[in-house]
Short mmCIF file of C-alpha atoms and ligand atoms in Angstrom, two decimals:
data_model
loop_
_atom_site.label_atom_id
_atom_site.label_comp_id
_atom_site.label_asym_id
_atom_site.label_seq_id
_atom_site.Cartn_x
_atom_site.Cartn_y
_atom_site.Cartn_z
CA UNK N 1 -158.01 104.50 97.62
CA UNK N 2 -156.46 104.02 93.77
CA UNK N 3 -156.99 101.03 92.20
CA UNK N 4 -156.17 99.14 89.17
CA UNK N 5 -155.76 95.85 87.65
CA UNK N 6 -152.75 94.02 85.78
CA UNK N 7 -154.95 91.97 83.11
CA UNK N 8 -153.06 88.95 80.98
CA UNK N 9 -152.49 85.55 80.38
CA UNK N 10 -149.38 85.09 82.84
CA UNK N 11 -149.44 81.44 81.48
CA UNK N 12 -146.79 80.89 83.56
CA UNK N 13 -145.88 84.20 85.35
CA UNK N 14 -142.53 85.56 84.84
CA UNK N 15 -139.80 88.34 86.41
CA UNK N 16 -140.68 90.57 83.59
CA UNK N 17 -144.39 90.08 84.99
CA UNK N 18 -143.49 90.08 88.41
CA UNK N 19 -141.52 93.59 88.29
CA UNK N 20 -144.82 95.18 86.46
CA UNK N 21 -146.47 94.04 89.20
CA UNK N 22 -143.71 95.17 92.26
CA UNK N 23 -143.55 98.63 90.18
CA UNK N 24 -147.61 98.60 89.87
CA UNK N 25 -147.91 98.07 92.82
CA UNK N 26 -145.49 100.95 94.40
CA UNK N 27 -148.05 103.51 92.26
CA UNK N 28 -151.31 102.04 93.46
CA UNK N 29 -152.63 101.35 96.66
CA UNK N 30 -154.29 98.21 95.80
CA UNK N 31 -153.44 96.13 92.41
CA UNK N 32 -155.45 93.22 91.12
CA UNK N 33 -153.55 91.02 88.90
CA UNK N 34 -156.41 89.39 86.73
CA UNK N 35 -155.87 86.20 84.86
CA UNK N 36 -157.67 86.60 82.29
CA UNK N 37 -159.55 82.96 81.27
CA UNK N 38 -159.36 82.78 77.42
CA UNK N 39 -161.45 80.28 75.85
CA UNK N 40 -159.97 80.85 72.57
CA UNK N 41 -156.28 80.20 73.39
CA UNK N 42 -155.08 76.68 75.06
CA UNK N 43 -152.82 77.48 77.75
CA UNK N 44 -150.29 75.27 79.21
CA UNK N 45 -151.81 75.69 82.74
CA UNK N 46 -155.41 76.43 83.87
CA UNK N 47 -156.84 79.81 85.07
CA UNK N 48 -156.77 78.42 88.97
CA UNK N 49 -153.25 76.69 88.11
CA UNK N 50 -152.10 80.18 86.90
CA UNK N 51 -153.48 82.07 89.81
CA UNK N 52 -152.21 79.65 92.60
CA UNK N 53 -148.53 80.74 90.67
CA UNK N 54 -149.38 83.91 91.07
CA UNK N 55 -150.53 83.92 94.48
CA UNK N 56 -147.25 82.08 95.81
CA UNK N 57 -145.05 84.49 93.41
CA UNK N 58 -146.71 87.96 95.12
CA UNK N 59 -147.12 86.49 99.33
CA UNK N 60 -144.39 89.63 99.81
CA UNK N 61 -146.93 92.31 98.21
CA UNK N 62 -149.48 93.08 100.60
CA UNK N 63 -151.71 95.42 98.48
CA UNK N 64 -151.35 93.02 95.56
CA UNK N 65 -154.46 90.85 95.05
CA UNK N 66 -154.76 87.31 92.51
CA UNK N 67 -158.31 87.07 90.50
CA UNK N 68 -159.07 86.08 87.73
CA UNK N 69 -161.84 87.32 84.86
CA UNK N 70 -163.73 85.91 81.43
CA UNK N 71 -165.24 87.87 78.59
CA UNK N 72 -164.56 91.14 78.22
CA UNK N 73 -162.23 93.35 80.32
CA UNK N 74 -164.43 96.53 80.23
CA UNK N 75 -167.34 94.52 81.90
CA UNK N 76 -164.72 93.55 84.83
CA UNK N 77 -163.63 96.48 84.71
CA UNK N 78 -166.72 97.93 85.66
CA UNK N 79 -168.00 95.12 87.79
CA UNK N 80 -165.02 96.25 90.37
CA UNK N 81 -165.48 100.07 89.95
CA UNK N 82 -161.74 100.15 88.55
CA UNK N 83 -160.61 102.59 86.12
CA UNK N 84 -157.36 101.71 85.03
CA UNK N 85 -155.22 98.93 83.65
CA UNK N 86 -151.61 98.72 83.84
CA UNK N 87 -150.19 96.74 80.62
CA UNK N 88 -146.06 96.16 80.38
CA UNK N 89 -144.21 97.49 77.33
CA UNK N 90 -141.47 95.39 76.22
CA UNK N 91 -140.55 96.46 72.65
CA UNK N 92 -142.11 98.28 69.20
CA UNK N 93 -143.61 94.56 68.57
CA UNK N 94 -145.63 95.13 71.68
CA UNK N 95 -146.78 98.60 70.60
CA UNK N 96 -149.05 97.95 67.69
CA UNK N 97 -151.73 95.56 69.52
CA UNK N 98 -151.35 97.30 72.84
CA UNK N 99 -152.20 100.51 71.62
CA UNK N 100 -155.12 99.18 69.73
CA UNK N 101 -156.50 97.48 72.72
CA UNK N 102 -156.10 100.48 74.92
CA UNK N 103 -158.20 102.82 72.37
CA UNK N 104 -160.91 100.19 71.64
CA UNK N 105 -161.17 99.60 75.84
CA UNK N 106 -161.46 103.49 76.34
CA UNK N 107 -163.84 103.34 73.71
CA UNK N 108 -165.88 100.38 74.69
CA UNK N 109 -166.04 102.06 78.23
CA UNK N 110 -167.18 105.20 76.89
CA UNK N 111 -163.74 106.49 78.38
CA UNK N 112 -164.63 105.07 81.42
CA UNK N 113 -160.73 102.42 81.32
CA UNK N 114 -157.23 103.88 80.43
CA UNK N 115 -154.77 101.69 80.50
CA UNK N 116 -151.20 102.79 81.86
CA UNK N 117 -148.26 101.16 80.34
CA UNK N 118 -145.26 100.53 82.24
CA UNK N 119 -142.14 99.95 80.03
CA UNK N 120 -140.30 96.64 80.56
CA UNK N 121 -137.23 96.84 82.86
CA UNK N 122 -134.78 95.98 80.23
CA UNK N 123 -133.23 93.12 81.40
CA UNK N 124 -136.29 91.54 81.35
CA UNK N 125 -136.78 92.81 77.96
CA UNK N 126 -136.55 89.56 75.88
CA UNK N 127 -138.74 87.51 78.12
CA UNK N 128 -142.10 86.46 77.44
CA UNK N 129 -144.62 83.15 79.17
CA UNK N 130 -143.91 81.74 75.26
CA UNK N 131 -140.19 81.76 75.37
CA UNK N 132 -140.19 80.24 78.84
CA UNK N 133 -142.25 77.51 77.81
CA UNK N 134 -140.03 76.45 74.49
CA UNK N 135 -136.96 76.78 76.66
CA UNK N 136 -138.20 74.25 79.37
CA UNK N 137 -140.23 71.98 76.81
CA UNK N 138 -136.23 71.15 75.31
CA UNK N 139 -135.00 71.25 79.10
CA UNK N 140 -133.46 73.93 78.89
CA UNK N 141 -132.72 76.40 82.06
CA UNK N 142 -135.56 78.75 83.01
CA UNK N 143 -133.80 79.74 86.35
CA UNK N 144 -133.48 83.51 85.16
CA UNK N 145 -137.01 83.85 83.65
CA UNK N 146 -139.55 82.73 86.45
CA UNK N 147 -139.31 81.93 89.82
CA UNK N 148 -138.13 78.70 91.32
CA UNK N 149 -141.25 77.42 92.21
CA UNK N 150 -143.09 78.10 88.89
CA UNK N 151 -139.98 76.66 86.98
CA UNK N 152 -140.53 73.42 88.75
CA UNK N 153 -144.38 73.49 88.41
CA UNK N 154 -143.38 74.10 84.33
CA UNK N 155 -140.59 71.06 84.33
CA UNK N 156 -143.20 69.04 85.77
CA UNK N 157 -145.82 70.02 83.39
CA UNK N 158 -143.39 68.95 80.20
CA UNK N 159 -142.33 65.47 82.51
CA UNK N 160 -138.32 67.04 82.43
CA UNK N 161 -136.55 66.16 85.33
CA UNK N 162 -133.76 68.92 86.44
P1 LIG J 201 -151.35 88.61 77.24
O1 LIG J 201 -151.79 87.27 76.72
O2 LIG J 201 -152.43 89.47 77.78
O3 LIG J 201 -150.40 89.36 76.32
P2 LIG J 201 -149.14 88.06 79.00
O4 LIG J 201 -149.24 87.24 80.23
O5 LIG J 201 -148.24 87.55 77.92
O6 LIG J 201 -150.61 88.23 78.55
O7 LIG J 201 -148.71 89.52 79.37
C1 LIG J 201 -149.45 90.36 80.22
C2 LIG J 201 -148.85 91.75 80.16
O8 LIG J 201 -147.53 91.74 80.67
C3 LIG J 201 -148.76 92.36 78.77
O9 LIG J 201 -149.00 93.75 78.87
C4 LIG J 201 -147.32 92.13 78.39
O10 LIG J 201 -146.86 93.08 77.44
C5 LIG J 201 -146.64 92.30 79.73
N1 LIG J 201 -145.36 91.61 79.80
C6 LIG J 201 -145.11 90.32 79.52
N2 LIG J 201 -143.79 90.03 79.67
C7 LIG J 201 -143.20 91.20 80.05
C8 LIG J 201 -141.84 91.59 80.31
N3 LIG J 201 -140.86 90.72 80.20
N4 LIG J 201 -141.62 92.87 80.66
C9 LIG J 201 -142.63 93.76 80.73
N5 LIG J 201 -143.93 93.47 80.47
C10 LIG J 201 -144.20 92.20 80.13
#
């Protein structure tokens, strides 16, 4: 069986998350989407906030799995026995970092993690967990970003009534 994992934030999740995961999903027999709990950032929801999301976002993907990881993703990596890492694309901005992070994982691992990048379906191309959050923060409508039910879990969060 192939395995790999969809490490990020997903603070909340989006469509440009969820069609990483549909399409990671289609390649792999089993994906683990892993929240990754960052003590350094302050996210607008917490790790077991973020994974309920994703569990109610993903009930139609039966080899899709919810967990969720701190530290480093090499030592997850290796506590599952999984060797790859699926990362979405979206634009040249994205390249820089993600390209980094891939060679100092493969590194790290002793070339034990690749990471597979999957280039953003491009209507989802603008959309990011940051954008989504400034939009709803001012009220505005996040109905073609995330799905309904995280949109009202994110109104709720800001106290906006829609
Ligand atoms: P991180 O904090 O790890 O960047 P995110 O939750 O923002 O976490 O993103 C997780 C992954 O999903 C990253 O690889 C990111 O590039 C990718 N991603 C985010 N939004 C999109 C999108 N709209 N289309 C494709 N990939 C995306």
């Amino acid at each position: 069986m192939t395995s790999a994992f969809y490490p990020g934030s997903f603070d909340p999740v989006t469509y440009g998350h969820l069609d990483i995961i549909r399409r990671g999903a289609e390649i792999f027999d089993e994906l683990i989407v892993a929240v990754l709990d960052n003590k350094a950032k302050t996210p607008l929801f917490s790790v077991e906030e973020r994974v309920r999301m994703l569990e109610n976002v993903t009930r139609d993907f039966p080899n899709v799995k919810i967990d969720s990881f701190s530290g480093l993703l090499i030592d997850y990596a290796a506590q599952k026995n999984i060797h790859v890492a699926i990362r979405g694309l979206r634009a040249i901005t994205d390249f820089e970092y993600e390209l980094q992070m891939a060679q100092l994982n493969r590194l790290l691992s002793k070339g034990k993690l690749d990471t597979m990048f999957l280039t953003t379906t491009l209507e989802y191309a603008y959309l990011s967990s940051s954008s989504v959050k400034e939009i709803a923060m001012f009220g505005g409508d996040i109905s073609q970003c995330v799905p309904e039910q995280v949109a009202k879990v994110v109104y709720d969060r800001y106290h906006i009534a829609r």
